[in-house]
Coordinates of C-alpha atoms in Angstrom, one line a residue:
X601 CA 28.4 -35.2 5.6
X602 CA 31.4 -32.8 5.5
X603 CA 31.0 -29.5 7.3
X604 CA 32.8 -26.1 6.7
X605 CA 34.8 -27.0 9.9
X606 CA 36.1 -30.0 8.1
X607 CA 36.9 -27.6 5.0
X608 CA 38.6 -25.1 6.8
X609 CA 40.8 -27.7 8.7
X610 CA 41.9 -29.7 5.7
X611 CA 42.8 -26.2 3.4
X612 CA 44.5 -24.8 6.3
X613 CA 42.2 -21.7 6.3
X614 CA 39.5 -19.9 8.4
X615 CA 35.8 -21.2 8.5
X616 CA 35.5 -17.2 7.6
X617 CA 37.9 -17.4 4.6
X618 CA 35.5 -20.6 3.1
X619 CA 32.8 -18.7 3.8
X620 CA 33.8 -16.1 1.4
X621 CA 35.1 -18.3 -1.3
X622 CA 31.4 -19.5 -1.6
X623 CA 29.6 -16.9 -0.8
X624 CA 32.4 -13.7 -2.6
X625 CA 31.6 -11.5 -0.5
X626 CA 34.8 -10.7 0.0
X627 CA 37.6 -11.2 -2.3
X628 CA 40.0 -14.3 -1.9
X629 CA 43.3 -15.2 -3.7
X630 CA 43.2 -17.3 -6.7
X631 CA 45.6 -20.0 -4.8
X632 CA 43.5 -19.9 -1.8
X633 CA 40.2 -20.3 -3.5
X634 CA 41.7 -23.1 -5.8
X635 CA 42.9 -25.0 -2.5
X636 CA 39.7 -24.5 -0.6
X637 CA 37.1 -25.6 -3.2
X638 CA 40.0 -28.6 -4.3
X639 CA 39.2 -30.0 -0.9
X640 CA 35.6 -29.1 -0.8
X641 CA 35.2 -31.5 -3.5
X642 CA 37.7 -34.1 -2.0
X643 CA 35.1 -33.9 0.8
X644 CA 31.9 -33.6 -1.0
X645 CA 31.2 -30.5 0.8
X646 CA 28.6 -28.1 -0.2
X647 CA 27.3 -25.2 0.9
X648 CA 24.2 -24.7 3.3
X649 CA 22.2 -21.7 1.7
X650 CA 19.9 -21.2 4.8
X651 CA 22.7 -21.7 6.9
X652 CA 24.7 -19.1 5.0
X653 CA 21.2 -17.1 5.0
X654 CA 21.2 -16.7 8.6
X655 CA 24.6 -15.8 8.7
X656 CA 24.7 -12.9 6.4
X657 CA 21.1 -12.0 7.2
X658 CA 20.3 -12.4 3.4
X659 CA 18.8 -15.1 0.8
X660 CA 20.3 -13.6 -2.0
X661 CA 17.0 -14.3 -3.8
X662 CA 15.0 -11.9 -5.8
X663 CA 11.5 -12.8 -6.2
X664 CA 9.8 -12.1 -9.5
X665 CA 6.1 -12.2 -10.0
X666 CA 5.1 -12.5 -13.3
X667 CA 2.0 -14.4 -14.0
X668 CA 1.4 -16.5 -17.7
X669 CA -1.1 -17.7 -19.7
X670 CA -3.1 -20.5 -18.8
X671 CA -1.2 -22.7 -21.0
X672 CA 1.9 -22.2 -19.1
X673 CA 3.8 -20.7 -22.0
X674 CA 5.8 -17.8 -21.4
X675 CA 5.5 -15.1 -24.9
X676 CA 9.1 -13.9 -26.3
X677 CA 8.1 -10.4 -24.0
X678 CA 7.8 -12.1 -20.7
X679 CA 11.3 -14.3 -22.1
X680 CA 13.1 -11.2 -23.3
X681 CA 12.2 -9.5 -19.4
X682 CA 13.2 -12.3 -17.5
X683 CA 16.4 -12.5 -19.1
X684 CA 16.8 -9.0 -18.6
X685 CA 16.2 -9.3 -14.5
X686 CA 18.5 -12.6 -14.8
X687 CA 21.5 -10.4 -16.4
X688 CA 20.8 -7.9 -13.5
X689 CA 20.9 -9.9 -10.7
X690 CA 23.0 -12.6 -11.3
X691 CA 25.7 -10.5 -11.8
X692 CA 25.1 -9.0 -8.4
X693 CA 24.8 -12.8 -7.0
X694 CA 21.3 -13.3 -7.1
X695 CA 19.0 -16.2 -7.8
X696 CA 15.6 -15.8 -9.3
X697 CA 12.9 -17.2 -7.7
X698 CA 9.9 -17.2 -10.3
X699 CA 6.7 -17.1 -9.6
X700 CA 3.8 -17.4 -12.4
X701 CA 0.7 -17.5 -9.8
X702 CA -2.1 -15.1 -10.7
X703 CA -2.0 -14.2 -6.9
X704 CA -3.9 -10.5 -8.2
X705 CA -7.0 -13.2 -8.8
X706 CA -6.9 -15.2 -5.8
X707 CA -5.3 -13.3 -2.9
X708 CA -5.1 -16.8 -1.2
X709 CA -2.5 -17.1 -3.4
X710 CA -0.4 -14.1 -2.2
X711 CA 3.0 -15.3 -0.3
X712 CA 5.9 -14.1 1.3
X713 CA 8.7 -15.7 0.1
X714 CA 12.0 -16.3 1.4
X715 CA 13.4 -13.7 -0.7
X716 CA 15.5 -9.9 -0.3
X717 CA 13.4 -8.2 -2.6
X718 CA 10.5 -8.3 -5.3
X719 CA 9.9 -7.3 -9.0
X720 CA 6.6 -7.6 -10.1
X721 CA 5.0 -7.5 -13.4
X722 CA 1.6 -5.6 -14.4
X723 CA 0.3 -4.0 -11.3
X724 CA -3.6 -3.2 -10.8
X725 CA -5.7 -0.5 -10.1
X726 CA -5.4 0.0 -6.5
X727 CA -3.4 -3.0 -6.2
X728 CA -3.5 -4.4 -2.5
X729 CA 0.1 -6.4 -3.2
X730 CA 1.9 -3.0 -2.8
X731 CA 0.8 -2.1 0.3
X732 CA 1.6 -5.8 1.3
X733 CA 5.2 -5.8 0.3
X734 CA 5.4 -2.2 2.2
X735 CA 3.8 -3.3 5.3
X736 CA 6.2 -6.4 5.2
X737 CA 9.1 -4.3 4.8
X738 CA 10.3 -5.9 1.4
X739 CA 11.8 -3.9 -0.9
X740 CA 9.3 -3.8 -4.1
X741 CA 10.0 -2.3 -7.7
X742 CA 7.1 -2.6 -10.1
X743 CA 7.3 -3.1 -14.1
X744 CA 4.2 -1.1 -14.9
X745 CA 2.9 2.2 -13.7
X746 CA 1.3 1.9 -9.7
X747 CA -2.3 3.3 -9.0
X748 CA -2.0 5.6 -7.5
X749 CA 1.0 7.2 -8.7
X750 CA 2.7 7.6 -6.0
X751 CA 6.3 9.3 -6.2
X752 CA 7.1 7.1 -3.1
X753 CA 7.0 3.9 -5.3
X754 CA 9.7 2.6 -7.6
X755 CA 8.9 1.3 -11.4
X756 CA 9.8 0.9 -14.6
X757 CA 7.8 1.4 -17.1
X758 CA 7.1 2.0 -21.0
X759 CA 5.8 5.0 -22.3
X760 CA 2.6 3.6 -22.7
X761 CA -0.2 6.7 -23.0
X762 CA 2.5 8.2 -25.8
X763 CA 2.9 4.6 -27.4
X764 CA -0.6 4.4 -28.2
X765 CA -1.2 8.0 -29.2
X766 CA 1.3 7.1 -31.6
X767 CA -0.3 4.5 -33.2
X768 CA -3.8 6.0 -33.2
X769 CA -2.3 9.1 -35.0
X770 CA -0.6 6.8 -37.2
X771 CA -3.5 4.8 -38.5
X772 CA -5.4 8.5 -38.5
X773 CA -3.1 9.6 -41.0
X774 CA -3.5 6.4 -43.3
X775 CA -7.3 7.3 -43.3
X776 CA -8.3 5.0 -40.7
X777 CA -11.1 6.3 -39.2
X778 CA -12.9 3.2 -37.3
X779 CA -10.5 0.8 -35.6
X780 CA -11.1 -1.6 -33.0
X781 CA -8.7 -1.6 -30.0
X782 CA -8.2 -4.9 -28.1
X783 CA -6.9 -4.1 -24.9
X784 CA -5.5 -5.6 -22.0
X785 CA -7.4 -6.4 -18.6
X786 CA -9.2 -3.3 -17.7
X787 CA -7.9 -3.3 -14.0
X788 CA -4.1 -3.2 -15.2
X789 CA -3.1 0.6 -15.5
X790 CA -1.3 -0.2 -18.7
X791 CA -4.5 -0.6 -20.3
X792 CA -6.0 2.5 -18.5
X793 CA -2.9 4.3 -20.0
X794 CA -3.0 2.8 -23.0
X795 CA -6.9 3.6 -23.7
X796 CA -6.4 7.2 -22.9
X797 CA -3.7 7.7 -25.5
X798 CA -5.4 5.8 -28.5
X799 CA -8.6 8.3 -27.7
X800 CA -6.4 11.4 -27.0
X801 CA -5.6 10.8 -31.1
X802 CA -8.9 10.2 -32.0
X803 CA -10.0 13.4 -29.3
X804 CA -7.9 15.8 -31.6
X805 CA -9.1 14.8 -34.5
X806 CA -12.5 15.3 -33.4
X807 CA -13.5 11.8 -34.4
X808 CA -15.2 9.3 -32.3
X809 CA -14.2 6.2 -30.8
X810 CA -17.2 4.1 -29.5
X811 CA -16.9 2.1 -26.5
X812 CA -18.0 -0.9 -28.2
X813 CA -15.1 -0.4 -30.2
X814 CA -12.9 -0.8 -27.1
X815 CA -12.7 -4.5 -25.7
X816 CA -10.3 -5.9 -23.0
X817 CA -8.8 -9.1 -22.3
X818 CA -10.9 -11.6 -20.0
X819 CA -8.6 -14.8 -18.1
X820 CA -12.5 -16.0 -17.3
X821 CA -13.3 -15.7 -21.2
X822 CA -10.7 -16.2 -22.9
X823 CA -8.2 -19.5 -22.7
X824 CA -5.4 -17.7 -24.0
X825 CA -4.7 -13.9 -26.2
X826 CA -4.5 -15.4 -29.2
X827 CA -8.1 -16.6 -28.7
X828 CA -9.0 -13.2 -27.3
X829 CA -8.1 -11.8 -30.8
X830 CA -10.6 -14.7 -32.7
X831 CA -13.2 -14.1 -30.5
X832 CA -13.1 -10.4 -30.7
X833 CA -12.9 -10.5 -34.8
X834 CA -15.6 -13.1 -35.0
X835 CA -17.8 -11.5 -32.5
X836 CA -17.6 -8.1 -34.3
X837 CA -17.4 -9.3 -38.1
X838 CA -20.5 -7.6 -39.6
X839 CA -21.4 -5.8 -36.5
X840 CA -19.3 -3.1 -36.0
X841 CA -17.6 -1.2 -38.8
X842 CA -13.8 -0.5 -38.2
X843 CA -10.9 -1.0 -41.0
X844 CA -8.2 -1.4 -38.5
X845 CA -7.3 -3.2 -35.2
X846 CA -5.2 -2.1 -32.7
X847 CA -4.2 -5.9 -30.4
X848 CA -2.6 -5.8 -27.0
X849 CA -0.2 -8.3 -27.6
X850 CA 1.5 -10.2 -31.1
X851 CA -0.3 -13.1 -29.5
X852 CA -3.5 -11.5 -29.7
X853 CA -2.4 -10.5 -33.3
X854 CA -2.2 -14.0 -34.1
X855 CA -5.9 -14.8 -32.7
X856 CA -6.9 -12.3 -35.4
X857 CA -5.2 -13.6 -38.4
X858 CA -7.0 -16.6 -37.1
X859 CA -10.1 -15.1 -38.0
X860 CA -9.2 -13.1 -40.9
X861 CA -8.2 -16.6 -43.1
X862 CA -11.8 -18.3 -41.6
X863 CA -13.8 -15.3 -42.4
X864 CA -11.8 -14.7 -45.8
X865 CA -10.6 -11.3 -44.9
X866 CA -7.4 -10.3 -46.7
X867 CA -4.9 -8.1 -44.0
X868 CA -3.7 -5.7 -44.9
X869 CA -6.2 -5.1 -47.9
X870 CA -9.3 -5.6 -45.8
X871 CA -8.3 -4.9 -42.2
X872 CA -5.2 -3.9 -41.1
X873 CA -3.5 -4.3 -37.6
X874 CA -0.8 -3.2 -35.6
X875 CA 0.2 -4.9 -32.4
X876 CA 1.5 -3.3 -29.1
X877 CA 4.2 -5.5 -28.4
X878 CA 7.3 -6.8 -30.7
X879 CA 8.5 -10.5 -30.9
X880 CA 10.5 -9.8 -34.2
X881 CA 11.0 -13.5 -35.5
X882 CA 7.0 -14.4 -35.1
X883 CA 6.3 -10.4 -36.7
X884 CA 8.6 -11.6 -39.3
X885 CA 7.0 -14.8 -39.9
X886 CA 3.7 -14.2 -39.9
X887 CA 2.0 -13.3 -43.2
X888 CA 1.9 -10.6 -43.8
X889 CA 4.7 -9.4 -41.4
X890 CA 3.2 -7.2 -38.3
X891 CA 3.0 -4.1 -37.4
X892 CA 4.4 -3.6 -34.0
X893 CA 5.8 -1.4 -31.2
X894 CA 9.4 -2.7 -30.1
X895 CA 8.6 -2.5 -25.8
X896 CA 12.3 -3.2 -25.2
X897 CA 11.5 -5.9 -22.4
X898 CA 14.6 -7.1 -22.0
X899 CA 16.0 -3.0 -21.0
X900 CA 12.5 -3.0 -18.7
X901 CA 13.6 -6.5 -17.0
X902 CA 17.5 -5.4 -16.1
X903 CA 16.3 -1.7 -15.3
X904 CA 13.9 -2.9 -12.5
X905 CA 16.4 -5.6 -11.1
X906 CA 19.4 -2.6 -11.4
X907 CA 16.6 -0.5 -9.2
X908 CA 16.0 -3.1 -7.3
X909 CA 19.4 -3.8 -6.2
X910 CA 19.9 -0.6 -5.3
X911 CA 17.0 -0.4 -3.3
X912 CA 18.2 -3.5 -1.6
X913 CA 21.4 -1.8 -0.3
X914 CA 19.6 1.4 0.3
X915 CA 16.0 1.0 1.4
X916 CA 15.7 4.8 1.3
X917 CA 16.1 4.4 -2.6
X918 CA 12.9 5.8 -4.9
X919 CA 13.8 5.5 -8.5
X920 CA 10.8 5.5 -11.8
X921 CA 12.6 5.2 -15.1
X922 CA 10.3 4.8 -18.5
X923 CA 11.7 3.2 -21.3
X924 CA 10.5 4.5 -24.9
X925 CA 8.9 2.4 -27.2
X926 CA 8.8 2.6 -31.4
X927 CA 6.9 1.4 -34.0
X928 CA 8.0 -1.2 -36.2
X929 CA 6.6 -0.7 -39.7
X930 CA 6.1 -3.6 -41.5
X931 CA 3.2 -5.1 -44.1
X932 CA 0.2 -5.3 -42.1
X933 CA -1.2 -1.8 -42.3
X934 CA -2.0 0.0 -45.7
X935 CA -3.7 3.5 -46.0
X936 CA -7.2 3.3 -47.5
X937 CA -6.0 5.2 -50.4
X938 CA -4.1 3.0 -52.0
X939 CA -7.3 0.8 -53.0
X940 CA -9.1 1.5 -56.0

């Protein structure tokens, strides 16, 4: 097996010089590089990534944990952020190392990987992972808000107590009065947030929101969202009054329409719903098209690898950015009015 000595030798160059035309860390001629990776080739010669590791004292990984569904499907938000952390990094001559574990279930399942930093999706209430990844001295940016908030701690995040004040004033002023809410997992602070901004509308207005009206998301009960949205319509049809539903996730959304068809429930005449994430093809698709909120995924994946990176080089860095979000209004809401 060829080695970089053999490389170096043969191009007429310093082991140093074909070092950098792998690894560009610093620049090299056109003419030199063209030679050097010529006979790298000739030789079959590629490079040694833990070698070059120990060398440079880096893996030029970034580790991102974001678990999926059960099904192993990743939703068009989890794709759009991804791709927005891949844009990021690799420009900055990073890999991705993915990792889908629910380790925040199983804390057997926590690792340290062979990587220079971490971005990871959906933190908990009093989520133990920070604290890991501090102690470990691994530089750490969240997607989602931490609990506690501490200033100490970088994140992105969306604006998610404001996003869902939104849409609870919306569906107020269309006369909706009773709504259900189908929320995430009641340990992620998204759905803390989330729940206080839906009742903060419903607060002002001095109208109540039961709490049986307010259901959460359940990995042990539920196989996947979209059957956490039939299960939640089928459980509540004729039990709980409510015109509207407020679901987590499109996927959810789709979970209700489910329902809706079995149950003989016409959307948006019947029931209406509005979903708190956007994939704009399936909104588009489905019948009638969705009410969303556009989460901007892709902007919250490349803002927390930009942080990231930054935080690499400068461990001292402490940056929280939030990202607005906007409703998408489409066909799946109506105001009670407009039934006679």
């Amino acid at each position: 097996m060829a080695t970089i000595d053999d490389v170096a030798k043969l191009a007429g160059v310093s082991k140093g010089t074909v070092s950098s035309v792998f690894s560009k860390k610093r620049p090299i001629s056109k003419p030199v590089t063209e030679r050097v990776l010529t006979v790298a080739k000739e030789l079959g010669y590629y490079p040694n990534h833990i070698a070059r590791s120990l060398a440079i004292k880096k893996t030029m990984i970034v580790g991102l944990k974001m678990p999926i569904s059960k099904t192993g499907t990743m939703s068009q938000f989890e794709i759009q952020m991804l791709n927005g952390v891949i844009k990021e990094c690799t420009k900055n001559g990073y890999r991705i190392l993915l990792d889908t574990l629910p380790e925040h279930e199983d804390l057997t399942q926590f690792s340290s990987d062979p990587v220079d930093g971490v971005i990871m999706l959906n933190p908990r209430k009093h989520d133990h992972r920070i604290e890991r990844y501090e102690q470990m001295g691994i530089p750490l940016v969240l997607v989602g808000r931490p609990d506690p908030l501490i200033s100490s701690i970088s994140y992105v995040d969306n604006n998610n107590e404001q996003l869902a004040y939104d849409v609870g004033k919306y569906l107020l002023t269309q006369g909706h009065h009773s709504i259900i809410f189908l929320n995430a997992s009641s340990d992620m602070t998204v759905s803390v947030d989330r729940e206080f901004g839906i009742m903060k509308a419903f607060e002002e207005q001095g109208i109540p929101f039961p709490r049986e009206n307010r259901m959460n998301y359940s990995r042990k009960l539920h196989a996947t969202a979209s059957d956490y949205g039939y299960m939640s319509i089928m459980d509540t049809f004729n039990k709980v009054s409510y015109t509207a539903v407020v679901a987590d996730t499109d996927r959810v959304a789709l979970g209700i329409l489910r329902a809706t068809r079995e149950l003989g429930i016409d959307v948006p005449r019947d029931l209406s719903i509005v979903a708190l994430s956007n994939d704009a093809r399936l909104a588009q698709e489905m019948t009638p098209k969705l009410t969303s909120v556009e989460l901007s995924a892709e902007t919250l994946g490349a803002e927390a690898g930009r942080i990231l990176i930054q935080k690499m080089l400068d461990p001292m860095t402490v940056a929280q950015h939030i990202v607005n979000a906007e409703i998408i209004y489409r066909d799946s809401c109506r105001t009670l009015q407009q039934i006679v």
